[in-house]
Amino acid sequence: MPGQLPATRPVLPADRVSLVDLLDRVLARGVVVSGELTLTIADIDLVHLSLRALLSSVRPDLFGPDPGADGG
Amino acid sequence: MTEQHATWVYAVVPAFAPVPAVPSGIAGEPVRLVEHGGIAAAVGSVDRAEVGEEQLPRHLRDPQWLERTARRHHRVVSTLAHGLPTVPFRLATVYHQDGGVRQMLARTRQPLLTALDTVTSRAEWGVQVYASTVRQPSPADPVAGEPAGPGTTYLLRQRAQRDQREQERRRIGEAVRQIEAALDRLAVAGSAQPLTGADPSSAGGSLVLNLSYLVDDRTRDEFVAATQRLAGRFAGLRLRVTGPWPAYSFVQIEAAP
């Protein structure tokens, strides 16, 4: 496949990042574009809103270990 | 790609740059580049059974699917960011086909180039400040001054509580000012985030400040050292520093319609 990147094992311990920190970034931030998407932006915003509620009602069982100063 | 697959976007990087070896994507698929006009989207072809317009909203509400997917998405984005300027895309940016991605790159080229410029040789750091919960005076606490009747004692106690809260508020405000002043000058940009997403391991403390900083690689060591110095400076306050992150919080772009 043209442009395919060489495969490798993960080089960063992404599984050690706290889930709260991670979801707050990948769902609330990052580039948002419109266009020929399969999912409307409103759908994601809804997920994010319900997630906010979930995150604020702290569910420790849902969150991964927090390595402290290690964002990946 | 076939009708069976949709195209999941991880990030945008400069085209023609040496690309680091990248782990597989959210569905185990190889990550590849879709290029247009000197920029490239890192994408994966994912089965519509995973990310079709009917399945995706349901999957996003499944905590296990969401966690697994968020971690794999981040793994790709952070690996890219480790090796080259990377503009992260929000989770679940999915196009029907590669053609849609190319159109997006064409339509959003200028803001994406600006964003690539912003994140080059820089990383994001998270700084959260937690205040330990203030103990409320109990009725058993002695009240300063001469022995007094129950009414006076009550009023004195009320006033003491009010004074204590006000003192605490001022103390936190002053600490926050000092923290921001010390870190602002070592960062390219800073942004205050909502006071949500508190670290669940910080039970007993409340999140009073949630900052994201974009830090240049050249001032990175100084920035980290400053957070360590600040961490021990304020009694009753705890600093929680995370990073380096891909610049998730510094790529808000206005996409042209």
mmCIF file of C-alpha atoms in Angstrom:
data_model
loop_
_atom_site.group_PDB
_atom_site.id
_atom_site.type_symbol
_atom_site.label_atom_id
_atom_site.label_comp_id
_atom_site.label_asym_id
_atom_site.label_seq_id
_atom_site.Cartn_x
_atom_site.Cartn_y
_atom_site.Cartn_z
ATOM 1 C CA MET A 1 0.000 0.000 0.000
ATOM 2 C CA PRO A 2 1.580 3.326 -0.991
ATOM 3 C CA GLY A 3 2.360 5.662 1.872
ATOM 4 C CA GLN A 4 2.062 2.902 4.461
ATOM 5 C CA LEU A 5 4.143 3.521 7.545
ATOM 6 C CA PRO A 6 6.534 0.867 8.784
ATOM 7 C CA ALA A 7 4.859 -1.197 11.482
ATOM 8 C CA THR A 8 6.417 -1.485 14.902
ATOM 9 C CA ARG A 9 5.671 -2.158 18.524
ATOM 10 C CA PRO A 10 4.348 0.765 20.555
ATOM 11 C CA VAL A 11 7.268 2.900 21.667
ATOM 12 C CA LEU A 12 5.439 4.860 24.351
ATOM 13 C CA PRO A 13 3.551 3.547 27.354
ATOM 14 C CA ALA A 14 0.182 4.914 26.180
ATOM 15 C CA ASP A 15 -1.583 2.364 28.367
ATOM 16 C CA ARG A 16 -0.157 4.053 31.441
ATOM 17 C CA VAL A 17 -1.766 7.413 30.803
ATOM 18 C CA SER A 18 -4.629 8.256 33.134
ATOM 19 C CA LEU A 19 -7.929 7.711 31.330
ATOM 20 C CA VAL A 20 -9.405 10.955 32.668
ATOM 21 C CA ASP A 21 -6.544 13.021 31.252
ATOM 22 C CA LEU A 22 -6.708 11.119 27.998
ATOM 23 C CA LEU A 23 -10.458 11.353 27.358
ATOM 24 C CA ASP A 24 -10.464 15.008 28.316
ATOM 25 C CA ARG A 25 -7.971 15.568 25.504
ATOM 26 C CA VAL A 26 -9.043 13.217 22.727
ATOM 27 C CA LEU A 27 -12.751 14.041 23.053
ATOM 28 C CA ALA A 28 -12.734 17.711 24.038
ATOM 29 C CA ARG A 29 -9.719 19.018 22.165
ATOM 30 C CA GLY A 30 -7.866 18.232 18.949
ATOM 31 C CA VAL A 31 -8.870 19.410 15.506
ATOM 32 C CA VAL A 32 -12.568 19.347 14.739
ATOM 33 C CA VAL A 33 -13.566 19.451 11.094
ATOM 34 C CA SER A 34 -16.851 19.235 9.326
ATOM 35 C CA GLY A 35 -17.407 17.738 5.914
ATOM 36 C CA GLU A 36 -18.068 14.310 4.615
ATOM 37 C CA LEU A 37 -17.886 12.640 7.997
ATOM 38 C CA THR A 38 -19.735 9.492 8.940
ATOM 39 C CA LEU A 39 -20.683 10.992 12.289
ATOM 40 C CA THR A 40 -22.000 14.479 13.006
ATOM 41 C CA ILE A 41 -20.066 16.729 15.342
ATOM 42 C CA ALA A 42 -23.197 17.007 17.500
ATOM 43 C CA ASP A 43 -23.005 13.261 18.164
ATOM 44 C CA ILE A 44 -19.478 13.581 19.521
ATOM 45 C CA ASP A 45 -20.435 16.601 21.586
ATOM 46 C CA LEU A 46 -23.247 14.566 23.117
ATOM 47 C CA VAL A 47 -20.833 11.786 23.999
ATOM 48 C CA HIS A 48 -18.501 14.333 25.477
ATOM 49 C CA LEU A 49 -21.258 15.877 27.575
ATOM 50 C CA SER A 50 -22.372 12.556 29.010
ATOM 51 C CA LEU A 51 -18.744 11.693 29.593
ATOM 52 C CA ARG A 52 -18.205 14.894 31.540
ATOM 53 C CA ALA A 53 -21.028 13.820 33.818
ATOM 54 C CA LEU A 54 -19.424 10.409 34.167
ATOM 55 C CA LEU A 55 -15.990 11.846 34.884
ATOM 56 C CA SER A 56 -17.272 14.241 37.513
ATOM 57 C CA SER A 57 -19.049 11.436 39.339
ATOM 58 C CA VAL A 58 -15.645 9.810 39.812
ATOM 59 C CA ARG A 59 -15.650 6.126 39.018
ATOM 60 C CA PRO A 60 -12.243 4.885 40.175
ATOM 61 C CA ASP A 61 -12.862 1.436 38.664
ATOM 62 C CA LEU A 62 -13.024 3.067 35.259
ATOM 63 C CA PHE A 63 -9.694 4.802 35.399
ATOM 64 C CA GLY A 64 -6.324 3.398 34.595
ATOM 65 C CA PRO A 65 -3.234 3.807 36.737
ATOM 66 C CA ASP A 66 -1.827 7.282 36.972
ATOM 67 C CA PRO A 67 1.933 7.341 36.534
ATOM 68 C CA GLY A 68 2.163 10.972 37.575
ATOM 69 C CA ALA A 69 4.425 12.917 35.225
ATOM 70 C CA ASP A 70 3.953 10.720 32.218
ATOM 71 C CA GLY A 71 1.620 11.813 29.488
ATOM 72 C CA GLY A 72 3.015 9.509 26.831
ATOM 73 C CA MET B 1 -10.811 1.695 0.078
ATOM 74 C CA THR B 2 -13.714 -0.647 -0.251
ATOM 75 C CA GLU B 3 -17.301 0.043 0.766
ATOM 76 C CA GLN B 4 -16.643 -2.182 3.741
ATOM 77 C CA HIS B 5 -14.130 0.260 5.218
ATOM 78 C CA ALA B 6 -14.228 3.841 6.403
ATOM 79 C CA THR B 7 -11.207 6.118 6.934
ATOM 80 C CA TRP B 8 -10.314 7.058 10.514
ATOM 81 C CA VAL B 9 -8.104 10.163 10.913
ATOM 82 C CA TYR B 10 -5.485 10.280 13.682
ATOM 83 C CA ALA B 11 -3.537 13.440 12.960
ATOM 84 C CA VAL B 12 -2.081 15.663 10.298
ATOM 85 C CA VAL B 13 1.683 15.815 9.725
ATOM 86 C CA PRO B 14 3.890 17.469 7.103
ATOM 87 C CA ALA B 15 4.068 15.441 3.903
ATOM 88 C CA PHE B 16 7.512 14.265 2.765
ATOM 89 C CA ALA B 17 8.906 14.308 6.338
ATOM 90 C CA PRO B 18 10.628 11.148 7.580
ATOM 91 C CA VAL B 19 7.857 9.350 9.444
ATOM 92 C CA PRO B 20 8.634 7.348 12.583
ATOM 93 C CA ALA B 21 7.548 3.726 12.822
ATOM 94 C CA VAL B 22 3.947 3.816 13.994
ATOM 95 C CA PRO B 23 2.016 1.154 15.915
ATOM 96 C CA SER B 24 -1.205 -0.260 14.478
ATOM 97 C CA GLY B 25 -4.413 1.749 14.729
ATOM 98 C CA ILE B 26 -7.683 1.520 16.660
ATOM 99 C CA ALA B 27 -8.781 -1.702 14.970
ATOM 100 C CA GLY B 28 -5.306 -3.188 14.568
ATOM 101 C CA GLU B 29 -5.093 -1.789 11.044
ATOM 102 C CA PRO B 30 -1.844 -0.383 9.601
ATOM 103 C CA VAL B 31 -1.596 3.392 9.764
ATOM 104 C CA ARG B 32 -0.876 5.065 6.426
ATOM 105 C CA LEU B 33 -0.695 8.553 4.958
ATOM 106 C CA VAL B 34 -3.170 10.367 2.713
ATOM 107 C CA GLU B 35 -1.383 13.351 1.188
ATOM 108 C CA HIS B 36 -2.557 16.555 -0.385
ATOM 109 C CA GLY B 37 -0.839 19.898 -0.912
ATOM 110 C CA GLY B 38 2.245 19.251 1.196
ATOM 111 C CA ILE B 39 0.377 17.961 4.240
ATOM 112 C CA ALA B 40 -0.586 14.417 5.106
ATOM 113 C CA ALA B 41 -3.279 12.833 7.230
ATOM 114 C CA ALA B 42 -2.272 9.735 9.180
ATOM 115 C CA VAL B 43 -5.264 7.440 8.698
ATOM 116 C CA GLY B 44 -6.414 3.874 9.021
ATOM 117 C CA SER B 45 -9.016 1.861 7.089
ATOM 118 C CA VAL B 46 -11.462 0.567 9.667
ATOM 119 C CA ASP B 47 -14.350 -1.840 9.162
ATOM 120 C CA ARG B 48 -17.718 -0.086 9.127
ATOM 121 C CA ALA B 49 -18.883 -2.659 11.659
ATOM 122 C CA GLU B 50 -16.629 -0.750 14.086
ATOM 123 C CA VAL B 51 -17.109 2.843 12.996
ATOM 124 C CA GLY B 52 -20.103 3.022 10.640
ATOM 125 C CA GLU B 53 -22.643 5.802 11.172
ATOM 126 C CA GLU B 54 -24.947 3.405 12.981
ATOM 127 C CA GLN B 55 -22.333 1.625 15.072
ATOM 128 C CA LEU B 56 -20.082 4.507 16.097
ATOM 129 C CA PRO B 57 -22.527 6.453 18.315
ATOM 130 C CA ARG B 58 -23.358 3.221 20.142
ATOM 131 C CA HIS B 59 -19.695 2.247 20.510
ATOM 132 C CA LEU B 60 -18.790 5.682 21.856
ATOM 133 C CA ARG B 61 -21.229 5.088 24.713
ATOM 134 C CA ASP B 62 -19.583 1.778 25.583
ATOM 135 C CA PRO B 63 -16.927 2.599 28.222
ATOM 136 C CA GLN B 64 -14.754 -0.398 27.301
ATOM 137 C CA TRP B 65 -14.812 0.353 23.578
ATOM 138 C CA LEU B 66 -14.181 4.020 24.295
ATOM 139 C CA GLU B 67 -11.193 3.377 26.559
ATOM 140 C CA ARG B 68 -9.588 0.861 24.210
ATOM 141 C CA THR B 69 -10.107 3.125 21.202
ATOM 142 C CA ALA B 70 -8.960 6.289 22.966
ATOM 143 C CA ARG B 71 -5.752 4.577 24.097
ATOM 144 C CA ARG B 72 -4.993 3.209 20.627
ATOM 145 C CA HIS B 73 -5.800 6.555 18.984
ATOM 146 C CA HIS B 74 -3.487 8.298 21.451
ATOM 147 C CA ARG B 75 -0.783 5.686 20.922
ATOM 148 C CA VAL B 76 -0.660 6.523 17.216
ATOM 149 C CA VAL B 77 -0.855 10.288 17.779
ATOM 150 C CA SER B 78 1.817 10.331 20.487
ATOM 151 C CA THR B 79 4.176 8.133 18.458
ATOM 152 C CA LEU B 80 3.856 10.528 15.523
ATOM 153 C CA ALA B 81 4.317 13.534 17.827
ATOM 154 C CA HIS B 82 7.469 11.939 19.188
ATOM 155 C CA GLY B 83 9.094 12.159 15.775
ATOM 156 C CA LEU B 84 7.568 15.044 13.827
ATOM 157 C CA PRO B 85 5.207 18.028 14.036
ATOM 158 C CA THR B 86 1.776 16.541 14.683
ATOM 159 C CA VAL B 87 -1.677 18.120 14.729
ATOM 160 C CA PRO B 88 -3.927 15.712 16.654
ATOM 161 C CA PHE B 89 -7.491 15.160 15.456
ATOM 162 C CA ARG B 90 -10.383 14.626 17.779
ATOM 163 C CA LEU B 91 -11.393 11.025 18.424
ATOM 164 C CA ALA B 92 -13.898 9.601 15.927
ATOM 165 C CA THR B 93 -13.117 11.797 12.938
ATOM 166 C CA VAL B 94 -14.207 9.290 10.303
ATOM 167 C CA TYR B 95 -14.691 9.745 6.550
ATOM 168 C CA HIS B 96 -16.537 7.472 4.177
ATOM 169 C CA GLN B 97 -13.477 7.228 1.959
ATOM 170 C CA ASP B 98 -9.967 8.625 1.480
ATOM 171 C CA GLY B 99 -11.452 11.119 -0.969
ATOM 172 C CA GLY B 100 -13.236 12.878 1.886
ATOM 173 C CA VAL B 101 -9.935 13.168 3.754
ATOM 174 C CA ARG B 102 -8.251 14.711 0.693
ATOM 175 C CA GLN B 103 -11.071 17.226 0.363
ATOM 176 C CA MET B 104 -10.729 18.096 4.052
ATOM 177 C CA LEU B 105 -6.954 18.605 3.629
ATOM 178 C CA ALA B 106 -7.581 20.869 0.642
ATOM 179 C CA ARG B 107 -10.320 22.859 2.356
ATOM 180 C CA THR B 108 -8.458 23.245 5.661
ATOM 181 C CA ARG B 109 -4.923 23.456 4.288
ATOM 182 C CA GLN B 110 -4.028 26.944 5.516
ATOM 183 C CA PRO B 111 -5.252 26.527 9.132
ATOM 184 C CA LEU B 112 -3.570 23.111 9.254
ATOM 185 C CA LEU B 113 -0.269 24.583 8.055
ATOM 186 C CA THR B 114 -0.557 27.262 10.750
ATOM 187 C CA ALA B 115 -1.310 24.586 13.361
ATOM 188 C CA LEU B 116 1.695 22.525 12.206
ATOM 189 C CA ASP B 117 3.820 25.621 12.627
ATOM 190 C CA THR B 118 2.449 26.183 16.140
ATOM 191 C CA VAL B 119 3.253 22.652 17.347
ATOM 192 C CA THR B 120 6.692 22.255 15.739
ATOM 193 C CA SER B 121 9.358 21.401 18.375
ATOM 194 C CA ARG B 122 6.830 21.924 21.128
ATOM 195 C CA ALA B 123 4.805 19.717 23.432
ATOM 196 C CA GLU B 124 1.832 20.120 25.714
ATOM 197 C CA TRP B 125 2.049 19.837 29.502
ATOM 198 C CA GLY B 126 -0.842 19.619 31.923
ATOM 199 C CA VAL B 127 -0.614 21.348 35.303
ATOM 200 C CA GLN B 128 -3.366 20.774 37.830
ATOM 201 C CA VAL B 129 -3.520 22.323 41.287
ATOM 202 C CA TYR B 130 -5.453 20.603 44.059
ATOM 203 C CA ALA B 131 -6.316 22.211 47.378
ATOM 204 C CA SER B 132 -6.710 19.942 50.371
ATOM 205 C CA THR B 133 -10.179 20.228 51.820
ATOM 206 C CA VAL B 134 -10.419 22.873 54.527
ATOM 207 C CA ARG B 135 -11.445 21.446 57.876
ATOM 208 C CA GLN B 136 -14.615 23.040 59.195
ATOM 209 C CA PRO B 137 -14.331 24.127 62.861
ATOM 210 C CA SER B 138 -16.304 21.781 65.069
ATOM 211 C CA PRO B 139 -18.487 22.842 68.008
ATOM 212 C CA ALA B 140 -15.852 21.337 70.308
ATOM 213 C CA ASP B 141 -13.213 23.823 69.107
ATOM 214 C CA PRO B 142 -12.359 26.465 71.682
ATOM 215 C CA VAL B 143 -13.404 29.963 70.709
ATOM 216 C CA ALA B 144 -10.871 32.715 71.284
ATOM 217 C CA GLY B 145 -11.673 35.324 73.908
ATOM 218 C CA GLU B 146 -13.386 35.409 77.258
ATOM 219 C CA PRO B 147 -15.999 32.823 78.218
ATOM 220 C CA ALA B 148 -19.271 33.948 76.688
ATOM 221 C CA GLY B 149 -22.928 32.952 76.468
ATOM 222 C CA PRO B 150 -24.116 30.438 73.867
ATOM 223 C CA GLY B 151 -25.405 33.139 71.486
ATOM 224 C CA THR B 152 -22.110 35.018 71.475
ATOM 225 C CA THR B 153 -20.156 31.774 71.122
ATOM 226 C CA TYR B 154 -22.271 30.876 68.080
ATOM 227 C CA LEU B 155 -21.678 34.254 66.437
ATOM 228 C CA LEU B 156 -17.946 34.159 67.141
ATOM 229 C CA ARG B 157 -17.753 30.698 65.631
ATOM 230 C CA GLN B 158 -19.665 31.798 62.551
ATOM 231 C CA ARG B 159 -17.294 34.701 62.118
ATOM 232 C CA ALA B 160 -14.235 32.504 62.618
ATOM 233 C CA GLN B 161 -15.485 30.137 59.920
ATOM 234 C CA ARG B 162 -16.129 32.985 57.528
ATOM 235 C CA ASP B 163 -12.687 34.457 58.194
ATOM 236 C CA GLN B 164 -11.053 31.087 57.672
ATOM 237 C CA ARG B 165 -12.796 30.536 54.333
ATOM 238 C CA GLU B 166 -11.855 34.029 53.187
ATOM 239 C CA GLN B 167 -8.221 33.474 54.260
ATOM 240 C CA GLU B 168 -8.130 30.167 52.440
ATOM 241 C CA ARG B 169 -9.605 31.714 49.302
ATOM 242 C CA ARG B 170 -6.988 34.463 49.331
ATOM 243 C CA ARG B 171 -4.162 32.032 49.995
ATOM 244 C CA ILE B 172 -5.182 29.842 47.025
ATOM 245 C CA GLY B 173 -5.640 32.905 44.829
ATOM 246 C CA GLU B 174 -2.158 34.136 45.668
ATOM 247 C CA ALA B 175 -0.626 30.692 45.036
ATOM 248 C CA VAL B 176 -2.409 30.429 41.691
ATOM 249 C CA ARG B 177 -1.065 33.842 40.663
ATOM 250 C CA GLN B 178 2.487 32.811 41.592
ATOM 251 C CA ILE B 179 2.213 29.477 39.769
ATOM 252 C CA GLU B 180 0.870 31.119 36.616
ATOM 253 C CA ALA B 181 3.486 33.868 36.718
ATOM 254 C CA ALA B 182 6.317 31.350 37.078
ATOM 255 C CA LEU B 183 5.112 29.032 34.296
ATOM 256 C CA ASP B 184 3.718 31.551 31.796
ATOM 257 C CA ARG B 185 7.148 32.924 31.023
ATOM 258 C CA LEU B 186 8.520 29.431 30.272
ATOM 259 C CA ALA B 187 5.712 28.502 27.884
ATOM 260 C CA VAL B 188 4.760 29.563 24.383
ATOM 261 C CA ALA B 189 1.075 29.517 25.264
ATOM 262 C CA GLY B 190 -1.120 28.588 28.174
ATOM 263 C CA SER B 191 -4.798 27.903 28.413
ATOM 264 C CA ALA B 192 -7.097 27.410 31.374
ATOM 265 C CA GLN B 193 -9.229 24.306 31.065
ATOM 266 C CA PRO B 194 -12.553 23.584 32.773
ATOM 267 C CA LEU B 195 -12.278 22.309 36.339
ATOM 268 C CA THR B 196 -13.391 18.846 35.329
ATOM 269 C CA GLY B 197 -11.413 15.706 34.792
ATOM 270 C CA ALA B 198 -10.001 15.736 38.297
ATOM 271 C CA ASP B 199 -7.554 12.963 38.969
ATOM 272 C CA PRO B 200 -9.563 10.323 40.894
ATOM 273 C CA SER B 201 -6.546 9.430 43.022
ATOM 274 C CA SER B 202 -6.677 12.912 44.564
ATOM 275 C CA ALA B 203 -9.629 12.137 46.816
ATOM 276 C CA GLY B 204 -9.921 14.755 49.526
ATOM 277 C CA GLY B 205 -8.516 17.550 47.406
ATOM 278 C CA SER B 206 -10.452 19.742 45.070
ATOM 279 C CA LEU B 207 -9.242 20.848 41.672
ATOM 280 C CA VAL B 208 -8.736 24.622 41.798
ATOM 281 C CA LEU B 209 -6.659 25.141 38.663
ATOM 282 C CA ASN B 210 -6.472 23.146 35.427
ATOM 283 C CA LEU B 211 -3.925 24.472 32.956
ATOM 284 C CA SER B 212 -2.489 23.333 29.660
ATOM 285 C CA TYR B 213 0.815 24.727 28.503
ATOM 286 C CA LEU B 214 2.506 24.564 25.135
ATOM 287 C CA VAL B 215 6.219 24.345 25.892
ATOM 288 C CA ASP B 216 9.096 24.696 23.461
ATOM 289 C CA ASP B 217 11.642 21.871 23.539
ATOM 290 C CA ARG B 218 14.333 24.421 24.386
ATOM 291 C CA THR B 219 12.649 25.509 27.641
ATOM 292 C CA ARG B 220 11.272 22.085 28.494
ATOM 293 C CA ASP B 221 13.816 21.211 31.227
ATOM 294 C CA GLU B 222 13.410 24.627 32.777
ATOM 295 C CA PHE B 223 9.624 24.277 32.725
ATOM 296 C CA VAL B 224 9.717 20.865 34.404
ATOM 297 C CA ALA B 225 12.204 22.123 37.012
ATOM 298 C CA ALA B 226 9.924 25.095 37.735
ATOM 299 C CA THR B 227 6.923 22.814 38.331
ATOM 300 C CA GLN B 228 9.028 20.760 40.739
ATOM 301 C CA ARG B 229 10.078 23.873 42.653
ATOM 302 C CA LEU B 230 6.502 25.147 42.801
ATOM 303 C CA ALA B 231 5.203 21.771 43.950
ATOM 304 C CA GLY B 232 6.781 22.149 47.386
ATOM 305 C CA ARG B 233 6.137 25.835 47.902
ATOM 306 C CA PHE B 234 2.508 26.016 48.997
ATOM 307 C CA ALA B 235 1.197 24.237 52.074
ATOM 308 C CA GLY B 236 -2.120 22.507 51.454
ATOM 309 C CA LEU B 237 -1.757 22.655 47.673
ATOM 310 C CA ARG B 238 -0.665 19.840 45.421
ATOM 311 C CA LEU B 239 0.616 20.210 41.873
ATOM 312 C CA ARG B 240 -0.025 17.411 39.420
ATOM 313 C CA VAL B 241 1.997 17.623 36.233
ATOM 314 C CA THR B 242 1.401 15.417 33.189
ATOM 315 C CA GLY B 243 3.262 15.362 29.920
ATOM 316 C CA PRO B 244 4.730 15.616 27.462
ATOM 317 C CA TRP B 245 1.480 15.325 25.495
ATOM 318 C CA PRO B 246 0.851 15.826 21.794
ATOM 319 C CA ALA B 247 -0.496 19.376 21.458
ATOM 320 C CA TYR B 248 -4.164 18.365 21.767
ATOM 321 C CA SER B 249 -5.128 21.650 23.425
ATOM 322 C CA PHE B 250 -3.420 24.024 21.010
ATOM 323 C CA VAL B 251 -4.815 23.076 17.618
ATOM 324 C CA GLN B 252 -8.269 24.636 17.685
ATOM 325 C CA ILE B 253 -8.781 25.618 14.093
ATOM 326 C CA GLU B 254 -11.720 27.140 12.316
ATOM 327 C CA ALA B 255 -12.433 24.739 9.496
ATOM 328 C CA ALA B 256 -13.753 26.429 6.392
ATOM 329 C CA PRO B 257 -17.220 25.182 5.393
#
